[in-house]
mmCIF file of C-alpha atoms in Angstrom:
data_model
loop_
_atom_site.group_PDB
_atom_site.id
_atom_site.type_symbol
_atom_site.label_atom_id
_atom_site.label_comp_id
_atom_site.label_asym_id
_atom_site.label_seq_id
_atom_site.Cartn_x
_atom_site.Cartn_y
_atom_site.Cartn_z
ATOM 1 C CA MET A 1 310.243 70.600 54.104
ATOM 2 C CA SER A 2 307.540 67.958 54.443
ATOM 3 C CA ALA A 3 307.946 66.970 50.790
ATOM 4 C CA VAL A 4 311.711 66.686 51.221
ATOM 5 C CA GLY A 5 311.107 64.457 54.237
ATOM 6 C CA ILE A 6 308.934 62.164 52.140
ATOM 7 C CA THR A 7 311.709 61.755 49.574
ATOM 8 C CA LYS A 8 314.080 60.806 52.425
ATOM 9 C CA THR A 9 316.638 63.360 51.324
ATOM 10 C CA LYS A 10 318.071 66.520 52.859
ATOM 11 C CA LEU A 11 317.364 70.075 51.864
ATOM 12 C CA SER A 12 320.986 70.365 50.752
ATOM 13 C CA ASP A 13 320.447 67.476 48.302
ATOM 14 C CA GLN A 14 317.940 69.482 46.282
ATOM 15 C CA THR A 15 318.334 71.282 42.982
ATOM 16 C CA ILE A 16 315.693 73.971 42.694
ATOM 17 C CA VAL A 17 314.224 75.867 39.769
ATOM 18 C CA ILE A 18 312.213 78.970 40.599
ATOM 19 C CA TYR A 19 309.973 80.264 37.827
ATOM 20 C CA GLY A 20 309.393 83.950 38.476
ATOM 21 C CA ALA A 21 312.426 85.892 39.692
ATOM 22 C CA GLY A 22 310.662 88.851 41.246
ATOM 23 C CA SER A 23 310.690 89.784 44.912
ATOM 24 C CA ALA A 24 308.686 86.683 45.885
ATOM 25 C CA GLY A 25 310.912 84.282 43.959
ATOM 26 C CA LEU A 26 314.092 85.869 45.271
ATOM 27 C CA GLY A 27 312.748 85.790 48.810
ATOM 28 C CA VAL A 28 311.924 82.098 48.515
ATOM 29 C CA ALA A 29 315.363 81.346 47.052
ATOM 30 C CA ARG A 30 317.185 83.157 49.839
ATOM 31 C CA GLN A 31 315.145 81.556 52.618
ATOM 32 C CA ILE A 32 315.708 78.031 51.282
ATOM 33 C CA ARG A 33 319.373 78.713 50.563
ATOM 34 C CA ASP A 34 319.939 79.997 54.096
ATOM 35 C CA ALA A 35 318.137 76.952 55.503
ATOM 36 C CA MET A 36 320.543 74.694 53.581
ATOM 37 C CA VAL A 37 323.424 76.496 55.274
ATOM 38 C CA ILE A 38 321.947 76.496 58.786
ATOM 39 C CA LEU A 39 320.439 72.988 58.818
ATOM 40 C CA ASP A 40 322.973 71.026 56.791
ATOM 41 C CA GLY A 41 326.131 73.092 57.223
ATOM 42 C CA MET A 42 326.381 73.685 53.488
ATOM 43 C CA ASP A 43 328.733 76.330 52.153
ATOM 44 C CA LYS A 44 326.680 79.404 51.209
ATOM 45 C CA GLU A 45 328.197 79.726 47.740
ATOM 46 C CA GLU A 46 327.619 76.037 47.039
ATOM 47 C CA ALA A 47 324.038 76.326 48.288
ATOM 48 C CA THR A 48 323.428 79.311 46.022
ATOM 49 C CA ARG A 49 324.539 77.257 43.025
ATOM 50 C CA ARG A 50 321.701 74.806 43.668
ATOM 51 C CA PHE A 51 319.241 77.411 42.360
ATOM 52 C CA HIS A 52 318.227 78.233 38.816
ATOM 53 C CA LEU A 53 316.033 81.321 38.459
ATOM 54 C CA VAL A 54 313.904 81.716 35.362
ATOM 55 C CA ASP A 55 312.141 84.976 34.569
ATOM 56 C CA LYS A 56 310.061 86.171 31.600
ATOM 57 C CA ASP A 57 313.267 86.525 29.527
ATOM 58 C CA GLY A 58 314.483 83.054 30.436
ATOM 59 C CA LEU A 59 317.257 81.740 32.658
ATOM 60 C CA VAL A 60 318.854 84.426 34.807
ATOM 61 C CA THR A 61 322.435 84.580 33.536
ATOM 62 C CA LYS A 62 325.212 87.141 33.910
ATOM 63 C CA SER A 63 324.322 88.747 30.590
ATOM 64 C CA LEU A 64 320.667 89.052 31.576
ATOM 65 C CA VAL A 65 321.632 90.570 34.931
ATOM 66 C CA ASP A 66 323.839 93.129 33.180
ATOM 67 C CA LYS A 67 321.145 93.916 30.614
ATOM 68 C CA ALA A 68 318.349 94.269 33.159
ATOM 69 C CA GLN A 69 320.608 95.972 35.721
ATOM 70 C CA HIS A 70 318.921 93.863 38.383
ATOM 71 C CA ALA A 71 321.325 93.775 41.311
ATOM 72 C CA GLY A 72 319.100 91.382 43.245
ATOM 73 C CA TRP A 73 319.679 88.646 40.691
ATOM 74 C CA ALA A 74 323.474 88.806 40.791
ATOM 75 C CA GLU A 75 324.058 86.239 43.534
ATOM 76 C CA PHE A 76 321.959 83.636 41.682
ATOM 77 C CA GLN A 77 323.114 84.351 38.116
ATOM 78 C CA ARG A 78 324.253 81.406 36.037
ATOM 79 C CA ASN A 79 327.171 81.374 33.627
ATOM 80 C CA ASP A 80 326.382 82.571 30.119
ATOM 81 C CA ASP A 81 327.537 79.286 28.580
ATOM 82 C CA GLU A 82 324.486 77.600 30.129
ATOM 83 C CA ALA A 83 322.292 79.781 27.907
ATOM 84 C CA GLN A 84 323.738 78.104 24.817
ATOM 85 C CA GLU A 85 321.723 74.999 25.678
ATOM 86 C CA GLY A 86 318.471 76.961 25.879
ATOM 87 C CA THR A 87 317.025 79.319 28.458
ATOM 88 C CA SER A 88 313.333 78.370 28.556
ATOM 89 C CA LEU A 89 311.817 76.816 31.658
ATOM 90 C CA CYS A 90 311.733 73.393 30.028
ATOM 91 C CA ASP A 91 315.360 73.736 28.906
ATOM 92 C CA VAL A 92 316.431 74.602 32.441
ATOM 93 C CA VAL A 93 314.410 71.794 34.029
ATOM 94 C CA LYS A 94 315.884 69.291 31.582
ATOM 95 C CA ARG A 95 319.479 70.444 31.989
ATOM 96 C CA SER A 96 319.443 70.945 35.768
ATOM 97 C CA LYS A 97 317.547 67.723 36.538
ATOM 98 C CA CYS A 98 315.901 69.689 39.322
ATOM 99 C CA THR A 99 314.108 67.992 42.193
ATOM 100 C CA ILE A 100 311.931 70.982 43.133
ATOM 101 C CA LEU A 101 310.032 73.369 40.846
ATOM 102 C CA ILE A 102 308.525 76.489 42.420
ATOM 103 C CA GLY A 103 306.242 78.925 40.632
ATOM 104 C CA THR A 104 306.032 82.585 41.657
ATOM 105 C CA SER A 105 305.543 83.947 38.137
ATOM 106 C CA THR A 106 301.772 84.637 37.870
ATOM 107 C CA HIS A 107 302.135 83.047 34.423
ATOM 108 C CA ALA A 108 299.012 80.917 34.087
ATOM 109 C CA GLY A 109 299.889 77.575 32.512
ATOM 110 C CA GLY A 110 303.635 78.158 32.784
ATOM 111 C CA PHE A 111 304.188 74.599 34.052
ATOM 112 C CA THR A 112 303.409 72.733 30.840
ATOM 113 C CA GLU A 113 302.924 69.010 30.326
ATOM 114 C CA GLU A 114 306.425 68.813 28.872
ATOM 115 C CA VAL A 115 307.929 70.475 31.954
ATOM 116 C CA VAL A 116 306.100 68.191 34.400
ATOM 117 C CA LYS A 117 306.950 65.046 32.451
ATOM 118 C CA GLU A 118 310.597 66.070 32.314
ATOM 119 C CA MET A 119 310.646 66.416 36.102
ATOM 120 C CA THR A 120 308.948 63.042 36.500
ATOM 121 C CA ARG A 121 311.622 61.382 34.362
ATOM 122 C CA ASN A 122 314.280 62.531 36.820
ATOM 123 C CA ASN A 123 312.469 62.034 40.138
ATOM 124 C CA ALA A 124 310.400 59.316 41.782
ATOM 125 C CA HIS A 125 308.406 62.073 43.497
ATOM 126 C CA PRO A 126 308.986 65.469 41.860
ATOM 127 C CA ILE A 127 308.129 68.361 44.169
ATOM 128 C CA ILE A 128 306.047 70.847 42.198
ATOM 129 C CA LEU A 129 304.769 73.995 43.889
ATOM 130 C CA PRO A 130 302.708 76.379 41.701
ATOM 131 C CA LEU A 131 302.382 79.167 44.258
ATOM 132 C CA SER A 132 301.035 82.063 42.196
ATOM 133 C CA ASN A 133 297.654 83.434 43.125
ATOM 134 C CA PRO A 134 294.823 84.069 42.589
ATOM 135 C CA THR A 135 293.720 80.772 41.079
ATOM 136 C CA LYS A 136 293.477 82.113 37.532
ATOM 137 C CA LEU A 137 297.225 82.874 37.562
ATOM 138 C CA VAL A 138 298.456 79.517 38.863
ATOM 139 C CA GLU A 139 301.297 77.949 36.853
ATOM 140 C CA ALA A 140 299.421 74.647 36.531
ATOM 141 C CA HIS A 141 296.225 73.146 37.888
ATOM 142 C CA PRO A 142 297.085 70.366 40.360
ATOM 143 C CA GLN A 143 294.808 67.931 38.515
ATOM 144 C CA ASP A 144 296.931 68.388 35.385
ATOM 145 C CA ILE A 145 300.146 67.934 37.364
ATOM 146 C CA ILE A 146 298.804 64.686 38.794
ATOM 147 C CA LYS A 147 297.810 63.477 35.329
ATOM 148 C CA TRP A 148 301.109 64.409 33.690
ATOM 149 C CA SER A 149 303.192 62.907 36.529
ATOM 150 C CA ASP A 150 301.122 59.701 36.778
ATOM 151 C CA GLY A 151 300.202 60.665 40.326
ATOM 152 C CA LYS A 152 303.824 60.839 41.475
ATOM 153 C CA ALA A 153 304.197 64.583 42.078
ATOM 154 C CA LEU A 154 304.125 66.094 45.558
ATOM 155 C CA ILE A 155 302.080 69.271 45.215
ATOM 156 C CA ALA A 156 301.204 72.373 47.196
ATOM 157 C CA THR A 157 299.648 75.519 45.774
ATOM 158 C CA GLY A 158 299.309 79.179 46.614
ATOM 159 C CA SER A 159 295.541 79.120 46.061
ATOM 160 C CA PRO A 160 292.828 76.761 47.325
ATOM 161 C CA PHE A 161 291.906 73.789 45.122
ATOM 162 C CA ASP A 162 289.449 70.938 45.521
ATOM 163 C CA ALA A 163 290.689 67.381 45.935
ATOM 164 C CA CYS A 164 291.977 65.884 42.694
ATOM 165 C CA ASP A 165 291.613 62.418 41.179
ATOM 166 C CA LEU A 166 294.523 59.993 41.400
ATOM 167 C CA PRO A 167 295.225 57.287 38.778
ATOM 168 C CA ASN A 168 294.103 54.641 41.321
ATOM 169 C CA GLY A 169 290.645 56.220 41.529
ATOM 170 C CA GLN A 170 291.285 57.741 44.952
ATOM 171 C CA LYS A 171 291.778 61.384 45.881
ATOM 172 C CA ALA A 172 294.729 63.721 46.381
ATOM 173 C CA ILE A 173 294.147 66.462 48.936
ATOM 174 C CA ILE A 174 295.989 69.574 47.782
ATOM 175 C CA ALA A 175 297.733 71.637 50.449
ATOM 176 C CA GLU A 176 297.504 75.411 50.249
ATOM 177 C CA CYS A 177 300.679 77.257 51.240
ATOM 178 C CA ASN A 178 299.148 79.949 53.400
ATOM 179 C CA ASN A 179 300.780 81.973 56.158
ATOM 180 C CA ALA A 180 297.744 81.363 58.384
ATOM 181 C CA LEU A 181 299.364 78.057 59.370
ATOM 182 C CA ILE A 182 302.589 79.582 60.638
ATOM 183 C CA TYR A 183 302.626 83.364 61.097
ATOM 184 C CA GLY A 184 300.550 83.291 64.272
ATOM 185 C CA GLY A 185 302.898 80.706 65.756
ATOM 186 C CA ILE A 186 305.995 82.713 64.904
ATOM 187 C CA GLY A 187 304.546 85.807 66.537
ATOM 188 C CA HIS A 188 303.268 83.976 69.604
ATOM 189 C CA GLY A 189 306.558 82.137 70.057
ATOM 190 C CA ALA A 190 308.585 85.332 69.812
ATOM 191 C CA ILE A 191 306.344 87.075 72.353
ATOM 192 C CA LEU A 192 306.311 84.076 74.670
ATOM 193 C CA ALA A 193 310.122 83.981 74.705
ATOM 194 C CA ARG A 194 310.361 87.777 74.848
ATOM 195 C CA ALA A 195 312.910 87.316 72.072
ATOM 196 C CA LYS A 196 315.384 90.115 71.344
ATOM 197 C CA LYS A 197 314.777 89.509 67.642
ATOM 198 C CA VAL A 198 313.308 86.943 65.274
ATOM 199 C CA SER A 199 316.314 85.058 63.939
ATOM 200 C CA ASP A 200 316.692 82.923 60.836
ATOM 201 C CA GLY A 201 316.967 79.951 63.159
ATOM 202 C CA MET A 202 313.587 80.736 64.707
ATOM 203 C CA LEU A 203 311.970 80.933 61.271
ATOM 204 C CA ILE A 204 313.515 77.613 60.285
ATOM 205 C CA ALA A 205 312.363 76.042 63.556
ATOM 206 C CA ALA A 206 308.824 77.175 62.704
ATOM 207 C CA VAL A 207 308.997 75.610 59.247
ATOM 208 C CA GLN A 208 310.460 72.373 60.599
ATOM 209 C CA ARG A 209 307.684 72.007 63.175
ATOM 210 C CA LEU A 210 305.017 72.729 60.574
ATOM 211 C CA ALA A 211 306.550 70.084 58.299
ATOM 212 C CA GLN A 212 306.471 67.524 61.114
ATOM 213 C CA LEU A 213 302.697 68.022 61.330
ATOM 214 C CA SER A 214 302.225 67.192 57.634
ATOM 215 C CA PRO A 215 299.530 64.524 57.104
ATOM 216 C CA ALA A 216 301.437 63.256 54.051
ATOM 217 C CA LEU A 217 304.674 62.900 56.009
ATOM 218 C CA LYS A 218 302.876 61.142 58.873
ATOM 219 C CA SER A 219 301.366 58.693 56.377
ATOM 220 C CA HIS A 220 304.776 58.074 54.812
ATOM 221 C CA GLN A 221 306.302 57.442 58.241
ATOM 222 C CA GLY A 222 303.684 54.815 59.003
ATOM 223 C CA GLU A 223 301.592 56.770 61.514
ATOM 224 C CA THR A 224 298.459 56.849 59.342
ATOM 225 C CA GLY A 225 299.410 54.613 56.436
ATOM 226 C CA LYS A 226 301.925 52.009 55.301
ATOM 227 C CA GLU A 227 305.482 53.077 56.061
ATOM 228 C CA GLY A 228 307.264 54.219 52.937
ATOM 229 C CA ASN A 229 304.031 54.824 51.043
ATOM 230 C CA VAL A 230 302.829 58.401 50.662
ATOM 231 C CA GLN A 231 299.202 57.320 50.265
ATOM 232 C CA ASP A 232 297.196 56.580 53.396
ATOM 233 C CA ALA A 233 295.462 53.334 54.326
ATOM 234 C CA GLU A 234 292.519 54.137 52.002
ATOM 235 C CA GLY A 235 294.796 54.914 49.065
ATOM 236 C CA ASN A 236 294.230 58.674 49.203
ATOM 237 C CA LEU A 237 297.098 61.139 49.030
ATOM 238 C CA PRO A 238 297.088 63.336 52.174
ATOM 239 C CA PRO A 239 298.101 67.007 51.931
ATOM 240 C CA LEU A 240 301.647 68.215 52.507
ATOM 241 C CA LEU A 241 300.371 70.709 55.088
ATOM 242 C CA PRO A 242 297.790 70.501 57.881
ATOM 243 C CA ASP A 243 294.216 71.545 57.167
ATOM 244 C CA PHE A 244 293.161 75.112 57.975
ATOM 245 C CA GLU A 245 290.708 73.724 60.522
ATOM 246 C CA THR A 246 293.720 72.779 62.650
ATOM 247 C CA ALA A 247 295.320 76.240 62.363
ATOM 248 C CA PRO A 248 294.985 77.097 66.103
ATOM 249 C CA ASP A 249 296.602 73.838 67.238
ATOM 250 C CA THR A 250 299.166 73.958 64.431
ATOM 251 C CA ASN A 251 300.231 77.489 65.335
ATOM 252 C CA PHE A 252 300.423 76.500 69.012
ATOM 253 C CA GLU A 253 302.960 73.784 68.182
ATOM 254 C CA VAL A 254 304.872 76.187 65.950
ATOM 255 C CA SER A 255 304.987 78.785 68.731
ATOM 256 C CA ILE A 256 306.614 76.335 71.141
ATOM 257 C CA ALA A 257 309.269 75.428 68.560
ATOM 258 C CA VAL A 258 309.986 79.115 67.901
ATOM 259 C CA ALA A 259 310.223 79.980 71.596
ATOM 260 C CA GLN A 260 312.466 76.973 72.276
ATOM 261 C CA CYS A 261 314.774 78.037 69.473
ATOM 262 C CA ALA A 262 314.962 81.548 70.925
ATOM 263 C CA ILE A 263 315.924 80.017 74.277
ATOM 264 C CA ASP A 264 318.538 77.760 72.677
ATOM 265 C CA GLU A 265 320.045 80.685 70.731
ATOM 266 C CA GLY A 266 320.254 82.894 73.818
ATOM 267 C CA LEU A 267 317.738 85.366 72.423
ATOM 268 C CA ALA A 268 315.023 84.787 75.022
ATOM 269 C CA ARG A 269 314.394 86.920 78.105
ATOM 270 C CA ILE A 270 312.088 84.597 80.013
ATOM 271 C CA ASP A 271 311.401 84.668 83.737
ATOM 272 C CA PHE A 272 310.392 81.008 83.994
ATOM 273 C CA ASP A 273 312.158 77.667 83.753
ATOM 274 C CA PRO A 274 312.388 76.413 80.120
ATOM 275 C CA SER A 275 310.782 73.143 81.236
ATOM 276 C CA GLN A 276 307.578 75.128 81.774
ATOM 277 C CA LEU A 277 307.466 76.371 78.186
ATOM 278 C CA ARG A 278 304.474 74.354 77.008
ATOM 279 C CA GLU A 279 302.509 75.199 80.149
ATOM 280 C CA LYS A 280 303.267 78.907 79.797
ATOM 281 C CA ALA A 281 302.380 78.794 76.102
ATOM 282 C CA ASP A 282 299.022 77.230 76.883
ATOM 283 C CA ILE A 283 298.245 79.884 79.491
ATOM 284 C CA ALA A 284 299.119 82.662 77.043
ATOM 285 C CA ARG A 285 297.141 81.051 74.227
ATOM 286 C CA TRP A 286 294.215 83.087 72.937
ATOM 287 C CA GLN A 287 291.056 81.087 72.424
ATOM 288 C CA PRO A 288 288.526 82.617 69.992
ATOM 289 C CA VAL A 289 285.569 81.600 72.148
ATOM 290 C CA TYR A 290 282.899 84.141 72.909
ATOM 291 C CA PRO A 291 280.164 83.910 75.582
ATOM 292 C CA ARG A 292 276.560 83.827 74.496
ATOM 293 C CA TYR A 293 274.662 86.946 75.539
ATOM 294 C CA THR A 294 270.942 87.141 76.325
ATOM 295 C CA TYR A 295 269.043 90.307 75.611
ATOM 296 C CA ASP A 296 267.681 92.009 78.735
ATOM 297 C CA ALA A 297 264.717 94.223 77.899
ATOM 298 C CA ASN A 298 265.128 96.108 81.161
ATOM 299 C CA GLY A 299 268.642 97.193 80.295
ATOM 300 C CA TYR A 300 271.897 96.741 82.191
ATOM 301 C CA GLY A 301 271.835 97.987 85.780
ATOM 302 C CA GLU A 302 268.101 98.654 85.887
ATOM 303 C CA SER A 303 265.775 96.916 88.339
#
């Protein structure tokens, strides 16, 4: 979401290729597709057509679905005539002119130089997310993606990586997509609102709030850098997600967004005025601070 904000487009404007059509890839596709429908009012069938799934046997088409007997693929299957133009990842990227490439394949090196350069030809800032972990299974090292895209790609990974070198000699801080930045906030927000359930809207509200806290997006909006420029005032490329050191504060903000969404959707069962939400959230916030104890040789309760 933060990367989409930087490109000044909507989620419904995206064409997405997901490399790795297992449970993770399908889950990602469905979540993004449903967000297109909820946020932008897009028709569900039209939103589904914005996705191209590529598995180990190539593009997921009707014939491949029938052959593999994989019912989960059916809603995202492409027409067989698309396979005539090639079914490899690079073929699909070239033909679809995708704006977002997501890796959930555990195929180390699956995002080749050719694939990245093809995306860069079609996008000023291609969004490339090699999410497989551990590190040895990542689809491409972020330093290679930066090199092959001439520093234009917006990157987040599923494993931790050190800062990478940009063509201008500065650094790109690579964001790690980790649930530690959002899961706590979703849970706290749901509990705070005493929500009847966790709705799709609440999950999307959590993601939207997390995206708003993106250092890269703040730089692009002129808060920490020159408006319209992704790089900050020093020429470095900030991460798409907040640093883990800010996880407590980040999750706090996410929790308020989740609770507010539950209130707005009529799912909350609160016994306080909604205007007190932030105050109540702060009171209920757990602080991992422990008192320092001093050893007493005489023992507790002894004179």
